[in-house]
Amino acid sequence: GQQLNQSPQSMFIQEGEDVSMNCTSSSIFNTWLWYKQDPGEGPVLLIALYKAGELTSNGRLTAQFGITRKDSFLNISASIPSDVGIYFCAGPNGSSNTGKLIFGQGTTLQVKP
Amino acid sequence: DGGITQSPKYLFRKEGQNVTLSCEQNLNHDAMYWYRQDPGQGLRLIYYSQIVNDFQKGDIAEGYSVSREKKESFPLTVTSAQKNPTAFYLCATNNLGHSNQPQHFGDGTRLSIL
């Protein structure tokens, strides 16, 4: 079945540093979604990508839909303490429009002030 | 996300007891989903519903039950058959009118064993 692999699993960085994480799939996706989950809360959608090669920004966050359609990247520039949390990638589960998503295991980000 | 309300925020279950987690949405979304999240892991799908009075099992449905009597509501019951219920439970919704609409999440319910 479909699988999403996120890396790295966790990151511990200094405030002000840039962050890069990625997500790879065993099959082709036509949508990539990136979510952030703060401790004790539900995930919140950061960026949605719908076209191969698409590069989309949301403030200090930038995400790209890989040309092969099997990967996606999320970059955070000039990290701040409130960037702490778990970042998940997600994509459609299956070929039909069921609305179901498959999620990566998450990248846990910790920022040292 | 605003518009999706999960309650309670914290819930404790005694041995052999069934408990029900509430999820209500005012977004008029077609589909609703229940996920389980264990520490350090991703989200695993328990049940989902695309339309009123219909629902399907996800990847880990054993020990859980749901109902979808109204479009706005999708309660999840954790039955006594679920031997390891301690986890963070998340409800999500999306529309099915356009392909690949993102899911939006509630703030979760943390269930623990007494």
Short mmCIF file of C-alpha atoms in Angstrom, two decimals:
data_model
loop_
_atom_site.label_atom_id
_atom_site.label_comp_id
_atom_site.label_asym_id
_atom_site.label_seq_id
_atom_site.Cartn_x
_atom_site.Cartn_y
_atom_site.Cartn_z
CA GLY A 1 0.00 0.00 0.00
CA GLN A 2 0.90 3.65 -0.08
CA GLN A 3 3.46 4.92 2.40
CA LEU A 4 4.84 8.32 3.25
CA ASN A 5 8.29 8.63 4.76
CA GLN A 6 9.25 11.85 6.48
CA SER A 7 12.75 12.88 7.38
CA PRO A 8 14.30 13.80 9.60
CA GLN A 9 12.26 12.27 12.42
CA SER A 10 13.32 15.08 14.77
CA MET A 11 15.37 18.27 14.70
CA PHE A 12 16.85 20.42 17.45
CA ILE A 13 18.02 23.78 16.12
CA GLN A 14 19.07 27.21 17.27
CA GLU A 15 16.67 30.13 16.91
CA GLY A 16 17.33 31.95 13.64
CA GLU A 17 18.45 28.88 11.72
CA ASP A 18 16.73 27.67 8.58
CA VAL A 19 15.00 24.28 8.60
CA SER A 20 14.40 21.80 5.82
CA MET A 21 12.37 18.60 5.93
CA ASN A 22 11.03 16.29 3.28
CA CYS A 23 8.48 13.63 2.55
CA THR A 24 8.73 10.81 0.02
CA SER A 25 6.07 8.49 -1.30
CA SER A 26 6.14 4.99 -2.73
CA SER A 27 3.61 6.10 -5.36
CA ILE A 28 2.69 9.20 -7.33
CA PHE A 29 0.60 11.86 -5.56
CA ASN A 30 -1.43 14.64 -7.16
CA THR A 31 -1.71 16.62 -3.94
CA TRP A 32 0.69 17.32 -1.09
CA LEU A 33 -0.42 18.84 2.21
CA TRP A 34 1.72 20.12 5.07
CA TYR A 35 0.33 20.42 8.61
CA LYS A 36 1.74 21.65 11.91
CA GLN A 37 0.61 20.27 15.27
CA ASP A 38 1.24 22.20 18.47
CA PRO A 39 1.45 20.14 21.68
CA GLY A 40 -1.98 18.99 22.85
CA GLU A 41 -3.82 20.40 19.84
CA GLY A 42 -5.03 19.26 16.44
CA PRO A 43 -2.96 19.66 13.25
CA VAL A 44 -3.40 22.92 11.35
CA LEU A 45 -2.99 23.15 7.57
CA LEU A 46 0.06 25.18 6.55
CA ILE A 47 0.34 24.73 2.79
CA ALA A 48 -1.48 22.76 0.09
CA LEU A 49 0.23 21.86 -3.21
CA TYR A 50 -1.69 20.65 -6.26
CA LYS A 51 0.71 20.74 -9.20
CA ALA A 52 4.09 19.09 -9.85
CA GLY A 53 6.88 21.64 -9.53
CA GLU A 54 4.66 24.07 -7.62
CA LEU A 55 6.45 26.25 -5.08
CA THR A 56 4.21 27.93 -2.49
CA SER A 57 5.03 30.21 0.42
CA ASN A 58 3.18 31.05 3.62
CA GLY A 59 5.17 33.65 5.52
CA ARG A 60 8.51 32.10 6.48
CA LEU A 61 7.38 28.71 5.22
CA THR A 62 7.96 27.46 1.69
CA ALA A 63 6.87 24.11 0.31
CA GLN A 64 7.53 22.47 -3.03
CA PHE A 65 5.76 19.72 -4.94
CA GLY A 66 8.52 17.53 -6.38
CA ILE A 67 8.78 17.11 -10.16
CA THR A 68 8.63 13.32 -9.85
CA ARG A 69 5.34 13.71 -7.89
CA LYS A 70 6.76 11.31 -5.31
CA ASP A 71 8.20 13.87 -2.93
CA SER A 72 7.67 17.23 -1.29
CA PHE A 73 9.81 19.60 0.75
CA LEU A 74 9.05 22.09 3.51
CA ASN A 75 11.48 24.83 4.44
CA ILE A 76 11.24 27.23 7.38
CA SER A 77 13.44 30.30 7.29
CA ALA A 78 14.79 32.15 10.33
CA SER A 79 13.16 29.83 12.88
CA ILE A 80 11.60 31.24 16.06
CA PRO A 81 10.54 29.47 19.28
CA SER A 82 6.88 29.27 18.24
CA ASP A 83 7.88 27.07 15.30
CA VAL A 84 8.17 24.23 17.82
CA GLY A 85 5.82 21.36 17.07
CA ILE A 86 5.30 18.34 14.87
CA TYR A 87 5.14 18.82 11.10
CA PHE A 88 3.20 16.28 9.06
CA CYS A 89 3.02 15.74 5.33
CA ALA A 90 -0.10 14.14 3.86
CA GLY A 91 -1.51 13.09 0.53
CA PRO A 92 -4.60 11.41 -0.90
CA ASN A 93 -5.05 7.80 0.16
CA GLY A 94 -5.99 5.86 -2.94
CA SER A 95 -6.78 6.91 -6.47
CA SER A 96 -10.46 7.73 -6.05
CA ASN A 97 -11.83 10.90 -4.45
CA THR A 98 -12.71 9.42 -1.07
CA GLY A 99 -11.32 12.39 0.81
CA LYS A 100 -9.08 10.06 2.82
CA LEU A 101 -5.52 11.08 3.51
CA ILE A 102 -2.36 9.21 4.34
CA PHE A 103 0.03 10.90 6.80
CA GLY A 104 3.76 10.74 7.29
CA GLN A 105 5.14 9.90 10.71
CA GLY A 106 5.94 13.54 11.42
CA THR A 107 9.06 15.64 12.00
CA THR A 108 9.38 16.98 15.54
CA LEU A 109 11.02 20.40 15.64
CA GLN A 110 12.55 21.91 18.74
CA VAL A 111 14.00 25.43 18.70
CA LYS A 112 16.51 26.65 21.26
CA PRO A 113 16.17 30.37 22.03
CA ASP B 1 -9.58 24.67 13.36
CA GLY B 2 -12.62 26.82 14.04
CA GLY B 3 -15.92 25.10 13.32
CA ILE B 4 -14.93 21.64 14.57
CA THR B 5 -15.61 21.02 18.24
CA GLN B 6 -14.37 17.96 20.08
CA SER B 7 -15.42 17.18 23.62
CA PRO B 8 -14.41 16.49 26.23
CA LYS B 9 -10.80 17.66 26.11
CA TYR B 10 -9.77 14.98 28.62
CA LEU B 11 -11.53 11.70 29.35
CA PHE B 12 -10.84 8.84 31.71
CA ARG B 13 -12.09 5.30 31.21
CA LYS B 14 -12.51 2.59 33.78
CA GLU B 15 -11.89 -1.07 33.04
CA GLY B 16 -14.75 -2.60 31.03
CA GLN B 17 -16.39 0.74 30.35
CA ASN B 18 -17.53 2.18 27.03
CA VAL B 19 -16.90 5.89 26.49
CA THR B 20 -18.09 8.21 23.75
CA LEU B 21 -16.12 11.08 22.23
CA SER B 22 -18.04 13.88 20.59
CA CYS B 23 -17.23 15.64 17.32
CA GLU B 24 -19.48 18.41 15.99
CA GLN B 25 -18.88 20.60 12.93
CA ASN B 26 -20.62 23.68 11.56
CA LEU B 27 -18.63 23.84 8.31
CA ASN B 28 -21.25 21.93 6.31
CA HIS B 29 -18.54 19.48 5.26
CA ASP B 30 -19.59 16.18 3.72
CA ALA B 31 -17.00 13.87 5.22
CA MET B 32 -15.85 13.28 8.77
CA TYR B 33 -12.95 11.20 10.08
CA TRP B 34 -11.63 9.82 13.36
CA TYR B 35 -7.89 9.32 13.93
CA ARG B 36 -5.87 7.89 16.75
CA GLN B 37 -2.45 9.37 17.60
CA ASP B 38 0.03 7.63 19.86
CA PRO B 39 3.17 9.38 21.20
CA GLY B 40 5.81 9.85 18.54
CA GLN B 41 3.61 8.40 15.83
CA GLY B 42 1.53 9.69 12.96
CA LEU B 43 -2.23 9.62 12.58
CA ARG B 44 -4.01 6.32 12.07
CA LEU B 45 -7.53 6.26 10.62
CA ILE B 46 -10.19 4.57 12.76
CA TYR B 47 -13.46 5.27 10.90
CA TYR B 48 -14.73 7.72 8.31
CA SER B 49 -18.07 8.81 6.92
CA GLN B 50 -18.73 10.43 3.56
CA ILE B 51 -22.48 10.84 3.95
CA VAL B 52 -25.18 10.72 6.62
CA ASN B 53 -26.14 7.21 7.74
CA ASP B 54 -23.08 5.66 6.15
CA PHE B 55 -19.55 5.02 7.42
CA GLN B 56 -16.55 2.81 6.66
CA LYS B 57 -13.82 1.19 8.71
CA GLY B 58 -10.37 2.67 8.57
CA ASP B 59 -7.10 0.92 9.33
CA ILE B 60 -7.65 0.31 13.07
CA ALA B 61 -11.43 0.02 13.56
CA GLU B 62 -11.41 -2.93 15.99
CA GLY B 63 -12.73 -1.96 19.42
CA TYR B 64 -14.38 1.23 18.14
CA SER B 65 -17.83 2.13 16.82
CA VAL B 66 -19.34 5.24 15.22
CA SER B 67 -22.63 6.65 14.00
CA ARG B 68 -23.55 9.42 11.53
CA GLU B 69 -27.18 10.30 12.16
CA LYS B 70 -26.67 13.99 11.35
CA LYS B 71 -24.31 15.73 8.96
CA GLU B 72 -22.92 17.83 11.79
CA SER B 73 -22.12 15.01 14.21
CA PHE B 74 -19.84 11.94 14.15
CA PRO B 75 -19.46 10.49 17.67
CA LEU B 76 -16.85 7.80 18.36
CA THR B 77 -17.40 5.11 21.01
CA VAL B 78 -14.36 3.41 22.46
CA THR B 79 -15.66 0.05 23.60
CA SER B 80 -14.36 -2.28 26.29
CA ALA B 81 -13.03 -4.46 23.47
CA GLN B 82 -10.33 -1.85 22.81
CA LYS B 83 -7.66 -3.08 25.21
CA ASN B 84 -5.22 -0.23 24.73
CA PRO B 85 -7.38 2.89 24.41
CA THR B 86 -4.94 5.41 25.90
CA ALA B 87 -4.22 7.86 23.07
CA PHE B 88 -5.00 11.27 21.60
CA TYR B 89 -8.10 11.15 19.39
CA LEU B 90 -8.58 13.60 16.54
CA CYS B 91 -11.66 14.33 14.48
CA ALA B 92 -11.36 15.86 11.00
CA THR B 93 -13.69 17.00 8.23
CA ASN B 94 -13.52 17.94 4.56
CA ASN B 95 -15.66 18.50 1.51
CA LEU B 96 -15.84 15.96 -1.28
CA GLY B 97 -17.17 18.25 -4.01
CA HIS B 98 -13.70 19.04 -5.32
CA SER B 99 -10.91 16.50 -5.46
CA ASN B 100 -8.31 16.31 -2.72
CA GLN B 101 -9.73 18.90 -0.38
CA PRO B 102 -7.58 19.23 2.76
CA GLN B 103 -8.91 17.90 6.01
CA HIS B 104 -9.43 20.26 8.93
CA PHE B 105 -9.01 19.07 12.49
CA GLY B 106 -10.56 19.61 15.89
CA ASP B 107 -8.43 20.13 18.99
CA GLY B 108 -8.56 16.50 20.08
CA THR B 109 -9.59 14.43 23.08
CA ARG B 110 -7.01 12.78 25.28
CA LEU B 111 -8.26 9.46 26.64
CA SER B 112 -6.59 7.75 29.58
CA ILE B 113 -7.22 4.59 31.60
CA LEU B 114 -8.04 4.87 35.30
#
